[in-house]
Each structure stands twice: as structure tokens, then as C-alpha cells.
Amino acid sequence: MTKSSKEPKSTREDGRPGQAESVVEVEFTLHDSKYPFVGASESEACRVELADMVPRPDGRYAEFFNVVGVAPDRIAGLGADYDTVEVSVLRESERGGLLEFLVSGDCPAFSLAERGALPREVVGVDGAGRIVAEIPPQHDPAAVVGTFLKENPDAELAAKREVDGVTPMFTRSAAPQLLETHLTDRQREVLQAAFEAGYYEWPRESTGKEVAEALGITSATFSEHIHAAERNLLTALLDGVR
């Protein structure tokens, strides 16, 4: 997919696009079991780590978590204890698996995303949680951190530093092959339309309903295709890392 209006500002020596602009990176620690990734890691003595996070058309976020050291269905069963999260198992392995947390609130990563920050690392280990997020230049770091700490009084600011922006994980040559191999034609069309409309920008520039209308499809059909595309790409990514 190509988005001519938002080309990267620099290129690394390895040919991968980078960002010349620096961002503020913040790190928080959390210990309250009311947060699902913290509570699950405590009750099951395991590791729960965010693999990806994407917005949903209905205002919720899909957070994909890898779990290590526990059967994923045990984590999924804990979802019933939280009113604002739905948990489903996407893949199982010998040491754990991949789960989708569909959240609508009461989630620190959700809270940061809604304030314009980009969660880069969310991990819970034996009841101790850590979140690392980037705050883009167009947002005020002090305001983002202040609002987040007010909404999540258990959280503590562990670090605040200026860093280079995160580089995309795929090279330009690998991305087209990934899309061609793992997505249907319709999924690629919907995903590209959403990307070019700013659906994945932070904050979001277009809603799922607006993208669906531009494509001449219903919101439900858009949600179905975009959800399937995201799952397929995420599975391909994690299989490659594994």
C-alpha cells in the first residue's frame, strides 16, 4: 500500500523508511489487577505481551496479546470478569498462544491511544505491568501524561525521554508480497482504502462508517473485511517472528 501524502521523511541505510522527527517516549508501571493484562499475568503467573493494537469501526480497540506460560483458554475465561473487554483465542501453541482483547474502556493502552499516544510495548509479568508509548510532536506530552495519570491513579511515570520515531517492521519490497499472499483481493481493497483515508492515523482521520460509505458497502461488511485482513496480517507477522 502506498500513501503519497504521508511518505516517510528519511531512509535508513538498510533501505527501510525511517522518521527524522523525534518523539517523546513515556514509560509507566502498573500493579492494579483491574487491568486485564496485569490481572491475568498475576492470577496465572504468566507473561502477557501486546503484539499489536488496531482501532475498530465502533470506537473500540482490538488488542492482540501473546501469552507465555499458560493455556490461552484460561486467559480467555478471565474475560468474563471485566465488563469492558471481550477475549477470544486466535491461536494456541505449546507454550501459550495469541488472544484478541476487544476493549471499550478501562484500559490504559486504550486511554493512551485516545489521547493521541502510540502504545509500543504493553506487558504484564506476574502481576507487574509496564507500558511504553510514543507521543507524536503534534501532542503535548505534559497534557497526555497528566490526563493519563489522572485517569489511571495506580500508574506511575517511570521514565520520559526523547527518541527517534519507530521504523516500520516491513521493507518496501516485502510488504506487497505479504499483502498478496495473505489477503484476498477484497480485503486488500478495503485495507488500502482505510489506510489512505487515515483510518489508522492517531488520532483517526476517518471513521469506519466513512470508509464504508466511500467504498459503497455497509459498516458491517467493512468491519468484517478489515477485521479479517488485520488478523491475517498479524498472524503472518507473528509466524515470521516465531
Tab-separated table of C-alpha atoms in Angstrom:
chain	number	residue	atom	x	y	z
A	1	MET	CA	0.000	0.000	0.000
A	2	THR	CA	1.189	3.489	-0.776
A	3	LYS	CA	0.151	6.726	0.798
A	4	SER	CA	1.735	9.507	-1.228
A	5	SER	CA	0.634	12.308	1.098
A	6	LYS	CA	2.457	10.779	4.066
A	7	GLU	CA	5.770	9.479	2.755
A	8	PRO	CA	8.493	8.829	5.350
A	9	LYS	CA	10.810	11.736	5.944
A	10	SER	CA	14.074	9.809	5.687
A	11	THR	CA	15.528	6.488	4.577
A	12	ARG	CA	17.792	4.252	6.625
A	13	GLU	CA	20.975	2.663	5.281
A	14	ASP	CA	19.210	-0.695	5.030
A	15	GLY	CA	16.632	0.788	2.658
A	16	ARG	CA	13.807	0.844	5.184
A	17	PRO	CA	11.875	4.075	5.558
A	18	GLY	CA	12.503	5.923	8.809
A	19	GLN	CA	11.413	9.093	10.537
A	20	ALA	CA	13.679	12.070	11.005
A	21	GLU	CA	11.355	13.604	13.571
A	22	SER	CA	11.872	12.708	17.209
A	23	VAL	CA	9.048	11.859	19.586
A	24	VAL	CA	8.652	11.749	23.347
A	25	GLU	CA	8.621	8.237	24.765
A	26	VAL	CA	6.985	7.656	28.134
A	27	GLU	CA	7.092	4.586	30.333
A	28	PHE	CA	4.554	3.693	33.031
A	29	THR	CA	4.414	0.940	35.632
A	30	LEU	CA	1.124	-0.526	36.881
A	31	HIS	CA	0.251	-3.095	39.536
A	32	ASP	CA	-3.546	-2.977	39.770
A	33	SER	CA	-5.181	-6.275	38.777
A	34	LYS	CA	-8.197	-4.379	37.415
A	35	TYR	CA	-6.198	-4.060	34.185
A	36	PRO	CA	-6.727	-7.352	32.299
A	37	PHE	CA	-3.125	-7.805	31.136
A	38	VAL	CA	-1.901	-7.218	34.711
A	39	GLY	CA	-4.599	-9.259	36.421
A	40	ALA	CA	-4.202	-12.203	34.042
A	41	SER	CA	-0.427	-12.262	34.456
A	42	GLU	CA	-0.860	-12.275	38.235
A	43	SER	CA	-3.566	-14.919	38.540
A	44	GLU	CA	-1.890	-17.281	36.060
A	45	ALA	CA	1.764	-16.456	36.884
A	46	CYS	CA	2.467	-15.870	33.201
A	47	ARG	CA	3.613	-13.249	30.682
A	48	VAL	CA	1.030	-11.264	28.699
A	49	GLU	CA	2.503	-9.025	25.988
A	50	LEU	CA	0.898	-6.780	23.380
A	51	ALA	CA	1.645	-7.779	19.778
A	52	ASP	CA	-0.470	-5.164	18.014
A	53	MET	CA	-3.312	-2.733	18.598
A	54	VAL	CA	-5.763	-1.506	15.966
A	55	PRO	CA	-8.915	0.629	16.094
A	56	ARG	CA	-12.321	-0.858	15.395
A	57	PRO	CA	-15.126	0.919	13.493
A	58	ASP	CA	-17.326	1.054	16.599
A	59	GLY	CA	-14.846	3.078	18.663
A	60	ARG	CA	-13.312	0.098	20.404
A	61	TYR	CA	-9.755	-1.204	20.033
A	62	ALA	CA	-8.602	-4.716	19.213
A	63	GLU	CA	-5.522	-5.515	21.274
A	64	PHE	CA	-3.690	-8.675	20.244
A	65	PHE	CA	-1.732	-10.254	23.084
A	66	ASN	CA	0.771	-13.093	23.150
A	67	VAL	CA	0.634	-15.165	26.328
A	68	VAL	CA	3.502	-17.352	27.511
A	69	GLY	CA	3.399	-19.898	30.297
A	70	VAL	CA	-0.342	-20.611	30.349
A	71	ALA	CA	-3.022	-22.173	28.171
A	72	PRO	CA	-4.705	-19.283	26.286
A	73	ASP	CA	-8.207	-20.517	27.058
A	74	ARG	CA	-7.511	-19.857	30.742
A	75	ILE	CA	-6.843	-16.207	29.918
A	76	ALA	CA	-9.946	-16.076	27.720
A	77	GLY	CA	-12.003	-17.359	30.630
A	78	LEU	CA	-10.896	-14.418	32.736
A	79	GLY	CA	-12.526	-12.030	30.270
A	80	ALA	CA	-15.867	-12.616	31.956
A	81	ASP	CA	-14.533	-10.733	34.989
A	82	TYR	CA	-14.243	-7.483	33.011
A	83	ASP	CA	-17.213	-5.524	31.675
A	84	THR	CA	-15.256	-3.574	29.059
A	85	VAL	CA	-13.261	-6.360	27.414
A	86	GLU	CA	-14.088	-9.389	25.267
A	87	VAL	CA	-11.381	-12.028	24.938
A	88	SER	CA	-11.081	-14.651	22.218
A	89	VAL	CA	-8.348	-17.186	21.395
A	90	LEU	CA	-6.844	-16.816	17.924
A	91	ARG	CA	-4.040	-19.376	18.101
A	92	GLU	CA	-2.638	-21.907	20.543
A	93	SER	CA	0.911	-23.190	20.896
A	94	GLU	CA	2.827	-25.434	23.270
A	95	ARG	CA	3.956	-22.529	25.442
A	96	GLY	CA	0.919	-20.245	25.146
A	97	GLY	CA	-0.901	-18.561	22.293
A	98	LEU	CA	-2.351	-15.430	20.732
A	99	LEU	CA	-5.517	-13.750	22.006
A	100	GLU	CA	-7.612	-10.791	20.947
A	101	PHE	CA	-8.758	-8.369	23.662
A	102	LEU	CA	-11.596	-6.230	22.280
A	103	VAL	CA	-11.705	-3.268	24.658
A	104	SER	CA	-14.100	-0.363	25.036
A	105	GLY	CA	-12.592	1.376	28.073
A	106	ASP	CA	-10.925	0.906	31.475
A	107	CYS	CA	-7.711	0.005	29.674
A	108	PRO	CA	-4.513	2.058	29.982
A	109	ALA	CA	-3.421	1.364	26.388
A	110	PHE	CA	-6.888	2.414	25.208
A	111	SER	CA	-6.632	5.569	27.306
A	112	LEU	CA	-3.254	6.498	25.822
A	113	ALA	CA	-4.430	5.819	22.279
A	114	GLU	CA	-7.465	8.044	22.747
A	115	ARG	CA	-5.117	10.849	23.877
A	116	GLY	CA	-3.025	10.537	20.696
A	117	ALA	CA	-0.153	8.449	22.092
A	118	LEU	CA	1.003	5.261	20.375
A	119	PRO	CA	1.440	2.283	22.731
A	120	ARG	CA	4.576	0.434	21.618
A	121	GLU	CA	5.015	-2.011	24.484
A	122	VAL	CA	2.405	-3.323	26.897
A	123	VAL	CA	3.455	-6.253	29.055
A	124	GLY	CA	2.312	-7.896	32.259
A	125	VAL	CA	4.520	-10.394	34.129
A	126	ASP	CA	3.455	-11.996	37.404
A	127	GLY	CA	1.243	-9.051	38.340
A	128	ALA	CA	3.635	-6.262	37.297
A	129	GLY	CA	2.603	-4.195	34.273
A	130	ARG	CA	4.650	-1.904	32.048
A	131	ILE	CA	3.571	0.369	29.199
A	132	VAL	CA	5.851	2.223	26.806
A	133	ALA	CA	4.211	4.701	24.437
A	134	GLU	CA	5.277	7.368	21.957
A	135	ILE	CA	3.726	10.825	21.940
A	136	PRO	CA	3.884	12.398	18.448
A	137	PRO	CA	5.077	16.021	18.100
A	138	GLN	CA	1.563	17.362	17.478
A	139	HIS	CA	0.519	16.409	21.026
A	140	ASP	CA	1.593	17.975	24.317
A	141	PRO	CA	3.468	15.315	26.338
A	142	ALA	CA	2.713	17.009	29.670
A	143	ALA	CA	-1.013	17.080	28.907
A	144	VAL	CA	-1.067	13.450	27.736
A	145	VAL	CA	0.849	12.212	30.786
A	146	GLY	CA	-1.167	14.359	33.206
A	147	THR	CA	-4.520	13.185	31.849
A	148	PHE	CA	-3.386	9.558	31.781
A	149	LEU	CA	-2.203	9.604	35.390
A	150	LYS	CA	-5.436	11.272	36.462
A	151	GLU	CA	-7.500	8.578	34.726
A	152	ASN	CA	-5.224	5.789	35.993
A	153	PRO	CA	-4.178	6.779	39.548
A	154	ASP	CA	-2.447	3.431	40.105
A	155	ALA	CA	0.002	4.119	37.279
A	156	GLU	CA	3.416	5.648	37.920
A	157	LEU	CA	5.555	7.522	35.394
A	158	ALA	CA	8.837	5.586	35.318
A	159	ALA	CA	10.608	7.425	32.501
A	160	LYS	CA	10.198	10.184	29.926
A	161	ARG	CA	12.695	10.619	27.110
A	162	GLU	CA	13.094	11.876	23.548
A	163	VAL	CA	13.689	9.169	20.930
A	164	ASP	CA	13.607	8.660	17.173
A	165	GLY	CA	10.272	7.522	15.750
A	166	VAL	CA	9.714	3.792	15.327
A	167	THR	CA	10.589	2.376	11.914
A	168	PRO	CA	8.035	0.140	10.145
A	169	MET	CA	8.733	-3.562	10.546
A	170	PHE	CA	8.438	-4.458	6.843
A	171	THR	CA	10.673	-3.350	3.984
A	172	ARG	CA	9.002	-1.793	0.949
A	173	SER	CA	9.796	-4.881	-1.109
A	174	ALA	CA	8.395	-7.319	1.465
A	175	ALA	CA	5.104	-5.522	2.134
A	176	PRO	CA	3.473	-6.111	-1.303
A	177	GLN	CA	4.309	-9.818	-1.145
A	178	LEU	CA	2.812	-10.059	2.332
A	179	LEU	CA	-0.421	-8.392	1.187
A	180	GLU	CA	-0.613	-10.528	-1.952
A	181	THR	CA	-0.019	-13.776	-0.111
A	182	HIS	CA	-2.192	-13.391	2.962
A	183	LEU	CA	-5.153	-11.220	1.880
A	184	THR	CA	-7.989	-11.651	-0.562
A	185	ASP	CA	-8.491	-9.022	-3.270
A	186	ARG	CA	-11.429	-7.547	-1.363
A	187	GLN	CA	-9.513	-7.468	1.926
A	188	ARG	CA	-6.621	-5.633	0.236
A	189	GLU	CA	-9.023	-3.127	-1.315
A	190	VAL	CA	-10.746	-2.372	1.972
A	191	LEU	CA	-7.485	-2.221	3.932
A	192	GLN	CA	-5.862	0.134	1.425
A	193	ALA	CA	-8.928	2.386	1.330
A	194	ALA	CA	-8.939	2.565	5.128
A	195	PHE	CA	-5.215	3.328	5.238
A	196	GLU	CA	-5.377	6.066	2.613
A	197	ALA	CA	-8.401	7.638	4.332
A	198	GLY	CA	-6.459	7.985	7.568
A	199	TYR	CA	-8.369	5.279	9.429
A	200	TYR	CA	-5.132	4.118	11.068
A	201	GLU	CA	-3.811	7.575	11.901
A	202	TRP	CA	-3.566	8.718	15.526
A	203	PRO	CA	-5.948	10.440	16.027
A	204	ARG	CA	-8.102	8.772	13.394
A	205	GLU	CA	-8.871	10.949	10.362
A	206	SER	CA	-11.792	8.847	9.058
A	207	THR	CA	-14.244	6.533	10.769
A	208	GLY	CA	-15.090	3.041	9.602
A	209	LYS	CA	-18.521	4.282	8.573
A	210	GLU	CA	-16.992	6.971	6.366
A	211	VAL	CA	-14.646	4.494	4.675
A	212	ALA	CA	-17.531	2.073	4.157
A	213	GLU	CA	-19.619	4.798	2.516
A	214	ALA	CA	-16.740	5.695	0.193
A	215	LEU	CA	-16.483	2.038	-0.837
A	216	GLY	CA	-20.242	1.681	-1.240
A	217	ILE	CA	-20.535	-1.064	1.376
A	218	THR	CA	-22.215	-1.330	4.759
A	219	SER	CA	-20.367	-0.705	8.018
A	220	ALA	CA	-20.866	-4.363	8.932
A	221	THR	CA	-19.225	-5.510	5.677
A	222	PHE	CA	-16.338	-3.078	6.196
A	223	SER	CA	-15.850	-4.373	9.740
A	224	GLU	CA	-15.860	-7.974	8.524
A	225	HIS	CA	-13.219	-7.373	5.836
A	226	ILE	CA	-10.969	-5.102	7.883
A	227	HIS	CA	-11.089	-7.473	10.861
A	228	ALA	CA	-10.174	-10.475	8.691
A	229	ALA	CA	-7.351	-8.559	6.986
A	230	GLU	CA	-5.850	-7.425	10.282
A	231	ARG	CA	-5.987	-10.915	11.733
A	232	ASN	CA	-4.367	-12.451	8.632
A	233	LEU	CA	-1.553	-9.894	8.575
A	234	LEU	CA	-0.951	-10.195	12.305
A	235	THR	CA	-0.793	-13.985	12.078
A	236	ALA	CA	1.691	-13.726	9.210
A	237	LEU	CA	3.807	-11.250	11.167
A	238	LEU	CA	3.908	-13.345	14.326
A	239	ASP	CA	4.590	-16.550	12.416
A	240	GLY	CA	7.532	-14.791	10.786
A	241	VAL	CA	8.879	-13.592	14.115
A	242	ARG	CA	8.437	-17.030	15.624
